[in-house]
Short mmCIF file of C-alpha atoms in Angstrom, two decimals:
data_model
loop_
_atom_site.label_atom_id
_atom_site.label_comp_id
_atom_site.label_asym_id
_atom_site.label_seq_id
_atom_site.Cartn_x
_atom_site.Cartn_y
_atom_site.Cartn_z
CA MET A 11 104.65 79.89 122.59
CA VAL A 12 107.70 80.30 120.18
CA LYS A 13 106.94 83.58 118.52
CA PRO A 14 107.82 83.51 114.75
CA TRP A 15 107.08 87.28 114.71
CA ALA A 16 110.02 88.14 117.48
CA ALA A 17 112.17 90.51 115.84
CA GLU A 18 116.14 90.55 115.46
CA GLN A 19 116.78 94.03 114.68
CA ILE A 20 114.19 97.19 115.07
CA VAL A 21 114.97 100.76 113.17
CA THR A 22 113.74 103.01 115.41
CA ASN A 23 112.26 106.28 114.21
CA ASP A 24 115.52 108.29 114.49
CA VAL A 25 117.40 105.43 112.97
CA ALA A 26 115.10 105.43 109.79
CA LEU A 27 115.18 109.41 109.65
CA GLU A 28 119.28 109.20 109.76
CA LEU A 29 119.31 106.82 107.16
CA ILE A 30 117.17 107.97 104.56
CA SER A 31 118.11 111.33 105.07
CA THR A 32 121.77 110.06 104.34
CA GLN A 33 121.53 107.82 101.53
CA PHE A 34 118.69 109.66 99.68
CA PRO A 35 119.55 113.47 99.91
CA GLU A 36 116.84 113.97 97.37
CA LEU A 37 114.30 113.63 99.92
CA VAL A 38 115.60 115.82 102.34
CA PRO A 39 113.62 117.14 104.43
CA VAL A 40 112.67 113.48 105.62
CA THR A 41 109.52 113.16 107.30
CA VAL A 42 108.54 109.59 108.81
CA LYS A 43 105.94 108.08 110.32
CA LEU A 44 105.90 104.30 111.89
CA ILE A 45 102.72 102.33 109.76
CA GLY A 46 103.53 98.88 110.58
CA GLU A 47 105.39 96.44 111.91
CA GLY A 48 105.08 92.78 110.68
CA PHE A 49 106.63 89.40 111.13
CA ASP A 50 109.24 90.49 109.21
CA ASN A 51 109.58 94.33 108.48
CA THR A 52 109.33 97.64 110.25
CA VAL A 53 107.56 100.15 107.72
CA TYR A 54 107.35 103.93 107.90
CA GLN A 55 105.46 106.16 105.69
CA VAL A 56 108.42 108.65 104.23
CA ASN A 57 107.32 112.67 102.98
CA GLU A 58 103.78 110.92 102.70
CA GLN A 59 105.02 109.78 99.14
CA TYR A 60 106.74 106.55 99.66
CA VAL A 61 106.88 103.42 102.15
CA PHE A 62 110.31 102.46 103.43
CA ARG A 63 110.91 98.83 104.72
CA PHE A 64 113.75 97.71 106.90
CA PRO A 65 113.96 93.94 107.66
CA ARG A 66 113.92 93.15 111.32
CA ARG A 67 114.88 89.23 110.67
CA SER A 68 117.71 88.06 108.76
CA ILE A 69 115.43 85.44 106.89
CA ALA A 70 113.87 88.86 105.63
CA VAL A 71 116.75 90.21 103.91
CA ASP A 72 117.40 87.98 100.45
CA LEU A 73 113.61 87.89 100.34
CA LEU A 74 113.21 91.74 100.30
CA LEU A 75 116.06 91.63 97.28
CA VAL A 76 114.57 89.12 95.56
CA GLU A 77 110.85 91.16 95.50
CA CYS A 78 112.64 94.34 94.62
CA ALA A 79 114.13 92.70 91.24
CA LEU A 80 110.84 91.21 90.33
CA LEU A 81 108.29 93.97 91.42
CA PRO A 82 109.14 96.46 88.56
CA HIS A 83 108.29 93.68 86.41
CA LEU A 84 104.92 93.04 87.66
CA TYR A 85 104.42 96.96 88.05
CA SER A 86 104.71 97.33 83.86
CA LEU A 87 101.44 94.32 83.57
CA GLY A 88 99.30 97.12 84.71
CA LEU A 89 97.66 94.41 86.87
CA PRO A 90 94.02 95.09 88.14
CA LEU A 91 95.52 95.51 91.79
CA ALA A 92 98.18 98.01 92.16
CA VAL A 93 101.87 96.40 93.54
CA SER A 94 104.54 98.03 95.23
CA GLU A 95 106.94 99.85 93.09
CA PRO A 96 110.36 100.07 94.75
CA VAL A 97 112.29 103.08 93.89
CA PHE A 98 115.10 103.07 96.67
CA ILE A 99 117.47 100.65 97.35
CA GLY A 100 119.29 101.21 100.43
CA LYS A 101 122.54 100.15 101.90
CA PRO A 102 123.72 98.68 104.74
CA GLU A 103 125.70 100.43 106.90
CA GLU A 104 126.94 100.79 110.70
CA ARG A 105 124.08 101.70 112.12
CA TYR A 106 122.07 99.16 110.30
CA LEU A 107 123.54 96.42 108.64
CA TRP A 108 120.68 95.29 106.13
CA PRO A 109 119.68 96.39 103.14
CA PHE A 110 116.04 98.29 103.12
CA ALA A 111 113.73 99.72 100.21
CA GLY A 112 111.80 102.33 99.52
CA TYR A 113 108.45 102.11 97.35
CA ARG A 114 105.87 104.46 95.98
CA PHE A 115 103.37 105.43 98.37
CA ILE A 116 99.89 103.21 97.69
CA VAL A 117 96.73 104.78 98.98
CA GLY A 118 94.63 102.67 100.92
CA GLU A 119 94.19 100.99 104.40
CA SER A 120 93.95 97.15 105.21
CA PRO A 121 90.54 95.59 105.79
CA GLY A 122 88.75 95.34 109.19
CA VAL A 123 85.54 93.94 109.79
CA ILE A 124 83.45 94.40 106.82
CA THR A 125 79.97 93.43 105.50
CA VAL A 126 79.51 90.49 102.98
CA GLU A 127 78.44 93.16 100.25
CA GLN A 128 81.81 94.72 101.03
CA ARG A 129 83.69 91.26 100.32
CA MET A 130 81.69 90.13 97.37
CA GLN A 131 82.63 93.84 95.09
CA SER A 132 86.34 92.43 95.67
CA ALA A 133 85.75 89.00 93.98
CA LEU A 134 86.14 89.97 90.56
CA PRO A 135 89.58 92.19 90.50
CA LEU A 136 90.90 89.54 92.72
CA ALA A 137 90.23 86.74 90.42
CA GLN A 138 91.52 88.79 87.50
CA PHE A 139 94.72 90.13 89.54
CA LEU A 140 95.61 86.47 90.81
CA SER A 141 94.85 85.01 87.29
CA MET A 142 97.49 87.73 85.62
CA LEU A 143 100.37 86.84 88.27
CA HIS A 144 99.83 83.02 88.27
CA ARG A 145 100.17 83.13 84.27
CA PHE A 146 103.86 85.08 84.59
CA PRO A 147 106.67 83.14 83.21
CA VAL A 148 107.97 80.61 85.45
CA ALA A 149 111.23 81.12 83.76
CA LYS A 150 111.39 84.98 83.88
CA ALA A 151 110.76 84.55 87.57
CA LYS A 152 113.51 82.50 87.89
CA GLU A 153 115.61 84.65 85.99
CA LEU A 154 114.80 87.21 88.45
CA GLY A 155 115.90 85.12 91.76
CA VAL A 156 112.63 84.08 92.72
CA PRO A 157 113.38 80.80 94.37
CA ASN A 158 110.86 77.77 94.69
CA ASP A 159 109.11 76.94 98.10
CA LEU A 160 111.85 76.94 100.68
CA LEU A 161 109.64 76.54 103.43
CA GLY A 162 107.16 73.99 103.01
CA ARG A 163 104.17 76.11 102.94
CA LEU A 164 101.81 73.01 102.26
CA ASP A 165 103.53 70.36 103.84
CA LEU A 166 100.79 68.76 105.70
CA THR A 167 102.92 66.30 107.78
CA LYS A 168 104.14 69.53 109.17
CA ARG A 169 101.33 71.99 109.13
CA LEU A 170 98.59 69.97 110.36
CA SER A 171 100.28 70.02 114.24
CA GLN A 172 100.54 73.63 113.73
CA VAL A 173 97.10 74.19 112.93
CA ASP A 174 95.98 71.67 116.02
CA SER A 175 98.44 73.80 118.55
CA ASN A 176 96.99 77.12 117.39
CA MET A 177 93.65 76.13 117.45
CA ASN A 178 94.03 74.99 121.30
CA LYS A 179 95.90 78.43 122.10
CA ALA A 180 93.28 80.03 120.72
CA MET A 181 90.84 78.20 122.67
CA GLU A 182 92.46 78.61 125.90
CA LEU A 183 92.58 82.27 125.27
CA GLY A 184 89.23 82.84 124.71
CA LEU A 185 89.69 83.96 121.05
CA TRP A 186 87.69 81.06 119.40
CA SER A 187 84.84 78.71 121.42
CA ASP A 188 84.45 75.61 119.15
CA ARG A 189 86.72 73.43 117.14
CA ARG A 190 84.34 70.86 115.93
CA VAL A 191 84.04 72.09 112.39
CA LEU A 192 87.96 72.45 112.16
CA ASP A 193 88.02 68.79 113.17
CA VAL A 194 85.72 67.34 110.83
CA PHE A 195 87.87 69.22 108.18
CA LEU A 196 90.99 68.08 109.29
CA SER A 197 89.53 64.31 109.56
CA SER A 198 88.82 64.49 105.72
CA LEU A 199 92.52 65.44 104.86
CA GLY A 200 93.59 62.32 106.66
CA ASP A 201 97.44 62.30 107.48
CA GLY A 202 97.64 64.54 104.38
CA GLU A 203 99.24 61.81 102.12
CA ASN A 204 96.44 61.42 99.83
CA ILE A 205 95.76 65.18 99.74
CA LYS A 206 99.33 66.13 99.22
CA GLU A 207 100.43 63.60 96.64
CA SER A 208 97.08 64.56 94.74
CA GLY A 209 98.07 68.16 95.33
CA ASN A 210 101.54 67.52 93.90
CA SER A 211 100.54 65.25 90.85
CA SER A 212 98.03 68.07 89.64
CA PHE A 213 98.95 71.08 89.71
CA THR A 214 101.38 73.38 87.25
CA GLN A 215 103.94 75.57 89.45
CA CYS A 216 103.36 79.58 89.03
CA LEU A 217 104.38 82.61 90.72
CA VAL A 218 102.76 83.35 94.06
CA HIS A 219 102.74 86.10 96.38
CA GLY A 220 103.29 83.54 99.03
CA ASP A 221 101.32 85.57 102.04
CA LEU A 222 98.09 86.86 100.67
CA HIS A 223 96.27 87.62 103.67
CA ILE A 224 94.25 90.90 105.00
CA ARG A 225 97.55 92.72 106.38
CA ASN A 226 98.94 92.20 102.78
CA VAL A 227 95.87 93.62 101.13
CA LEU A 228 94.89 97.62 101.07
CA ALA A 229 91.30 98.74 100.40
CA ASP A 230 89.76 101.87 99.19
CA ASP A 231 87.42 103.85 101.19
CA ASN A 232 84.56 101.61 99.81
CA GLN A 233 86.31 98.50 101.25
CA LEU A 234 87.28 97.11 97.37
CA ILE A 235 90.35 95.59 97.37
CA SER A 236 92.68 98.06 95.63
CA GLY A 237 96.29 96.86 95.96
CA VAL A 238 98.88 94.18 97.22
CA ILE A 239 101.35 94.46 99.35
CA ASP A 240 104.71 92.92 100.99
CA TRP A 241 105.92 90.69 98.60
CA GLY A 242 108.81 89.12 100.36
CA ASP A 243 107.72 85.71 100.48
CA VAL A 244 107.25 85.21 96.51
CA HIS A 245 108.26 82.34 95.22
CA ILE A 246 107.16 79.82 92.66
CA GLY A 247 104.69 77.19 94.11
CA HIS A 248 101.00 75.77 94.23
CA PRO A 249 98.72 78.25 93.25
CA ALA A 250 96.77 77.13 96.65
CA VAL A 251 98.86 79.18 98.54
CA ASP A 252 97.39 82.15 97.10
CA LEU A 253 93.87 80.82 96.68
CA SER A 254 93.82 80.57 100.65
CA PHE A 255 92.72 84.01 100.53
CA VAL A 256 89.77 83.36 98.61
CA TYR A 257 88.20 81.06 101.77
CA SER A 258 89.79 83.93 104.16
CA TYR A 259 88.12 86.93 102.31
CA LEU A 260 85.25 86.10 100.08
CA PRO A 261 81.94 84.18 101.14
CA TRP A 262 81.01 81.31 99.31
CA GLU A 263 79.08 82.90 96.48
CA GLY A 264 82.04 85.39 96.29
CA ARG A 265 84.09 82.17 95.45
CA ARG A 266 82.08 81.10 93.06
CA MET A 267 82.26 84.39 91.20
CA PHE A 268 86.37 84.06 91.54
CA PHE A 269 86.21 80.59 90.35
CA SER A 270 84.23 81.60 87.19
CA ILE A 271 86.76 84.25 86.39
CA TYR A 272 90.01 82.92 87.97
CA GLY A 273 88.98 78.90 86.59
CA GLU A 274 88.09 76.16 88.01
CA ALA A 275 90.60 74.32 90.48
CA ASP A 276 90.71 70.70 91.33
CA THR A 277 89.33 69.27 94.60
CA ALA A 278 92.46 68.71 96.14
CA THR A 279 93.88 72.32 95.60
CA LEU A 280 90.72 73.72 97.00
CA LYS A 281 90.94 71.61 100.20
CA LEU A 282 94.89 72.73 100.48
CA ALA A 283 93.84 76.50 99.96
CA ARG A 284 91.07 76.06 102.48
CA PHE A 285 93.90 74.40 104.83
CA ARG A 286 96.57 77.47 104.26
CA SER A 287 93.45 79.61 104.86
CA ILE A 288 92.68 78.28 108.31
CA HIS A 289 96.45 77.87 109.09
CA ILE A 290 97.19 81.86 108.51
CA SER A 291 94.69 82.93 110.17
CA LEU A 292 95.15 81.06 113.08
CA LEU A 293 98.63 82.28 113.30
CA LEU A 294 97.50 85.94 112.32
CA LEU A 295 94.80 85.60 115.68
CA LEU A 296 97.63 84.83 117.97
CA TYR A 297 99.72 87.43 116.47
CA GLY A 298 97.08 90.46 116.89
CA TYR A 299 96.03 88.84 120.63
CA ASP A 300 99.98 89.07 121.41
CA GLN A 301 100.33 92.83 119.73
CA GLN A 302 97.00 93.87 121.43
CA ASP A 303 95.52 94.42 117.94
CA ASP A 304 91.75 94.08 118.69
CA SER A 305 91.22 95.24 115.32
CA LEU A 306 93.48 92.38 113.89
CA VAL A 307 91.81 90.03 116.23
CA ALA A 308 88.20 90.68 115.22
CA ALA A 309 89.28 90.65 111.45
CA THR A 310 90.74 87.31 111.54
CA GLN A 311 87.94 85.78 113.81
CA ASP A 312 85.81 86.81 110.63
CA SER A 313 88.41 85.04 108.26
CA LEU A 314 88.24 81.58 110.56
CA ARG A 315 84.25 82.18 110.20
CA LEU A 316 84.57 82.31 106.24
CA ALA A 317 87.26 79.45 106.13
CA PHE A 318 84.99 77.31 107.87
CA GLU A 319 81.80 78.26 106.22
CA ASP A 320 79.95 75.64 103.71
CA LEU A 321 82.13 73.04 105.25
#
């Protein structure tokens, strides 16, 4: 299996400590604590006040610079969910050849396996947050360097085969037991052309987070979503890319509440959102298994069950 999360460069604890101490002497004495290794970045908590992200793959370098240009503008909007505020921009040097960034620490943890009632309480702030984000002026975002979707995130001619293959892998590994609901849903998409054409002709491009899932949101002690992190995939694209989280996080009654606040979406957009929800959940499920992260495996299995709910 090709692992898209494989790192090209890893920053160790000692290297992170040295880079930060040298480039930002105002933070000395520096304490660093590894808090995450995602697809694109190695993440350290620094002095219990900041989070520093170091790209693990070359593709993430330009993404980091774009998000650092955009995030101060989003931060100033007073969004209902906290967003990262970059305050330190690290420069490439011999020990680490890419730029890196430090952000104010947002209190919270990734949600795990939670109840329906706990999920429901996030429908309102999530709807308000995405409504405001998707109304951010596209022209302004482009001025700040935000690109269009260069990865074909909703290209069904490519993604359909990936979903099919990843579901087969999940079943081989014993992570999922029945794909019949998936097959019914995929058959409703046909070869992807009808839904793709409908989606492309009926949506208005907007600013999207681009990678909204349980590893990129934070929840407070009551499991209420309180923040959105990791903006490296931000782009101008289809709102379904972000609306996919509605299908992987909220139960059907929560979705109804969400869209009553966010606004109605057409059938093509909803199908694309559900499809991406399934795609990302399967990818995270396999990633969790590969990383021996039992909590992520359990959480993404719940995400899949929600994505298949009411089909």
